[in-house]
Amino acid sequence: MELDPQGRSAGNGLLVRAASQKALPLVNVFEEAAYWTTSVDSAGKKLSGEHAYRLHFPPGASPADDAFWSLTATDTVGYMVSSPTGRSSVDDHSGLVTNPDGSVDVLLQSQAPSGPAHNWLPTPTGRFKLMLRAYLPGTAIVTGGYQVPPVVRVS
């Protein structure tokens, strides 16, 4: 695939985008949005609100360079659920606090954390899944080089 200097497909992709919108009007082409889902943690165990998890983005390893990313917790079918904060997702514009080294930890748990809740994404109390979305993804995502960090169980 030939890429332009920003790492996107050469040309404007007008025909592909038009065909995609006709066939699937609510779906973006990969160069516009990338989506990942998981219902298991790094050990392969199903995600459950009985446990707490952490998603750690190393410094400079944000999933979106040109636009934004978001992380949403849903029930196992994919429906958003209510949370005590009214927050159903976190993203790079929602005031996440970075660690001193520039990394970002997102806390995934059904109960509020004992410390500050800036990076807390409330999860359902039962089984759930996560959806990570990157809009206008960078070259690493488009070319397949980006690896989504693992969801690690912490309790």
Short mmCIF file of C-alpha atoms in Angstrom, two decimals:
data_model
loop_
_atom_site.label_atom_id
_atom_site.label_comp_id
_atom_site.label_asym_id
_atom_site.label_seq_id
_atom_site.Cartn_x
_atom_site.Cartn_y
_atom_site.Cartn_z
CA MET A 1 0.00 0.00 0.00
CA GLU A 2 1.38 3.41 -0.91
CA LEU A 3 1.25 5.90 1.96
CA ASP A 4 1.38 9.68 1.92
CA PRO A 5 3.77 11.58 4.29
CA GLN A 6 1.19 11.37 7.12
CA GLY A 7 1.04 7.58 6.75
CA ARG A 8 -2.39 7.46 5.12
CA SER A 9 -3.35 5.85 1.82
CA ALA A 10 -2.40 7.91 -1.19
CA GLY A 11 -5.38 9.61 -2.83
CA ASN A 12 -8.51 10.78 -1.14
CA GLY A 13 -10.26 7.38 -1.10
CA LEU A 14 -13.47 9.07 -2.15
CA LEU A 15 -14.89 6.02 -3.92
CA VAL A 16 -14.06 3.65 -1.04
CA ARG A 17 -15.56 6.04 1.49
CA ALA A 18 -18.69 6.52 -0.62
CA ALA A 19 -19.13 2.76 -1.04
CA SER A 20 -18.59 2.20 2.69
CA GLN A 21 -21.17 4.82 3.59
CA LYS A 22 -23.71 3.32 1.20
CA ALA A 23 -23.21 -0.26 2.42
CA LEU A 24 -22.57 0.49 6.11
CA PRO A 25 -23.55 4.10 6.85
CA LEU A 26 -22.38 4.05 10.46
CA VAL A 27 -18.97 2.48 9.84
CA ASN A 28 -15.78 4.43 9.18
CA VAL A 29 -13.02 3.22 6.89
CA PHE A 30 -9.93 2.01 8.75
CA GLU A 31 -7.89 5.13 7.93
CA GLU A 32 -10.55 7.21 9.68
CA ALA A 33 -11.20 5.04 12.73
CA ALA A 34 -9.80 1.83 14.19
CA TYR A 35 -11.66 -0.27 16.74
CA TRP A 36 -10.54 -2.99 19.16
CA THR A 37 -12.64 -4.95 21.64
CA THR A 38 -11.80 -7.41 24.36
CA SER A 39 -13.73 -9.35 26.96
CA VAL A 40 -10.64 -10.95 28.54
CA ASP A 41 -7.66 -9.72 30.54
CA SER A 42 -3.97 -10.34 29.83
CA ALA A 43 -4.24 -13.81 31.43
CA GLY A 44 -7.13 -14.76 29.13
CA LYS A 45 -9.73 -14.60 31.92
CA LYS A 46 -13.11 -12.97 31.32
CA LEU A 47 -13.38 -9.37 32.49
CA SER A 48 -15.59 -9.06 35.56
CA GLY A 49 -16.63 -6.18 37.79
CA GLU A 50 -15.61 -8.37 40.73
CA HIS A 51 -12.02 -7.38 39.94
CA ALA A 52 -10.04 -4.22 39.24
CA TYR A 53 -7.91 -3.80 36.12
CA ARG A 54 -5.39 -1.36 34.71
CA LEU A 55 -4.75 -0.37 31.11
CA HIS A 56 -1.30 1.23 30.91
CA PHE A 57 -0.36 3.38 27.93
CA PRO A 58 3.44 3.82 27.93
CA PRO A 59 4.82 7.31 27.22
CA GLY A 60 4.14 8.27 23.61
CA ALA A 61 2.04 5.15 22.98
CA SER A 62 -1.36 6.80 22.72
CA PRO A 63 -3.56 5.08 20.15
CA ALA A 64 -4.27 8.30 18.23
CA ASP A 65 -1.81 10.95 17.10
CA ASP A 66 -3.87 13.08 14.74
CA ALA A 67 -7.29 13.13 16.41
CA PHE A 68 -8.44 11.36 19.58
CA TRP A 69 -9.06 7.98 21.18
CA SER A 70 -11.71 6.69 23.58
CA LEU A 71 -12.16 3.65 25.81
CA THR A 72 -15.66 2.44 26.66
CA ALA A 73 -16.82 -0.30 29.04
CA THR A 74 -20.06 -2.06 28.05
CA ASP A 75 -22.03 -5.10 29.06
CA THR A 76 -21.19 -8.31 27.20
CA VAL A 77 -23.69 -7.52 24.44
CA GLY A 78 -22.16 -4.10 23.81
CA TYR A 79 -24.67 -1.84 25.51
CA MET A 80 -23.44 1.02 27.68
CA VAL A 81 -24.40 0.72 31.31
CA SER A 82 -25.08 3.36 33.92
CA SER A 83 -22.31 4.28 36.31
CA PRO A 84 -22.20 6.24 39.56
CA THR A 85 -20.32 9.05 37.82
CA GLY A 86 -22.39 9.13 34.63
CA ARG A 87 -19.13 8.44 32.79
CA SER A 88 -19.36 5.69 30.19
CA SER A 89 -15.97 6.25 28.58
CA VAL A 90 -12.63 7.98 28.98
CA ASP A 91 -10.58 9.58 26.26
CA ASP A 92 -7.53 11.71 25.74
CA HIS A 93 -9.67 14.85 26.18
CA SER A 94 -11.33 13.85 29.47
CA GLY A 95 -8.70 15.16 31.87
CA LEU A 96 -6.70 11.97 32.37
CA VAL A 97 -3.74 12.51 34.65
CA THR A 98 -0.38 11.38 33.31
CA ASN A 99 2.24 9.64 35.41
CA PRO A 100 5.57 11.43 35.99
CA ASP A 101 7.14 9.48 33.08
CA GLY A 102 4.38 10.59 30.67
CA SER A 103 2.51 7.28 30.69
CA VAL A 104 -1.23 7.03 31.40
CA ASP A 105 -3.00 4.41 33.53
CA VAL A 106 -6.73 3.90 33.13
CA LEU A 107 -8.35 2.23 36.15
CA LEU A 108 -11.13 -0.18 35.24
CA GLN A 109 -13.31 -1.23 38.17
CA SER A 110 -16.89 -1.16 39.37
CA GLN A 111 -16.11 0.61 42.67
CA ALA A 112 -14.55 4.06 42.95
CA PRO A 113 -10.78 3.96 43.52
CA SER A 114 -9.43 4.93 46.93
CA GLY A 115 -7.46 7.84 45.44
CA PRO A 116 -8.29 10.41 42.78
CA ALA A 117 -10.83 9.23 40.22
CA HIS A 118 -9.58 11.21 37.19
CA ASN A 119 -8.44 8.05 35.40
CA TRP A 120 -11.28 5.80 36.57
CA LEU A 121 -13.56 4.17 34.03
CA PRO A 122 -16.46 2.59 35.94
CA THR A 123 -17.26 -0.94 34.82
CA PRO A 124 -20.39 -3.03 35.24
CA THR A 125 -20.51 -5.23 38.36
CA GLY A 126 -20.76 -8.39 36.26
CA ARG A 127 -19.00 -9.46 33.10
CA PHE A 128 -18.13 -6.72 30.64
CA LYS A 129 -16.14 -5.88 27.55
CA LEU A 130 -14.02 -2.95 26.48
CA MET A 131 -13.95 -1.05 23.20
CA LEU A 132 -10.97 1.11 22.28
CA ARG A 133 -11.42 3.48 19.36
CA ALA A 134 -8.78 5.60 17.62
CA TYR A 135 -9.94 8.32 15.23
CA LEU A 136 -7.60 9.36 12.41
CA PRO A 137 -5.15 6.68 13.55
CA GLY A 138 -1.45 7.20 12.93
CA THR A 139 0.87 5.21 10.71
CA ALA A 140 1.62 2.54 13.33
CA ILE A 141 -2.06 1.60 13.55
CA VAL A 142 -2.77 1.77 9.83
CA THR A 143 0.27 -0.39 8.99
CA GLY A 144 -0.41 -2.88 11.82
CA GLY A 145 2.57 -1.98 14.01
CA TYR A 146 0.61 -0.65 16.99
CA GLN A 147 -0.05 -3.04 19.86
CA VAL A 148 -2.91 -2.28 22.25
CA PRO A 149 -1.56 -2.57 25.81
CA PRO A 150 -2.86 -5.55 27.80
CA VAL A 151 -5.67 -5.18 30.34
CA VAL A 152 -4.01 -6.32 33.57
CA ARG A 153 -5.95 -7.51 36.59
CA VAL A 154 -4.73 -5.74 39.73
CA SER A 155 -7.13 -7.18 42.35
#
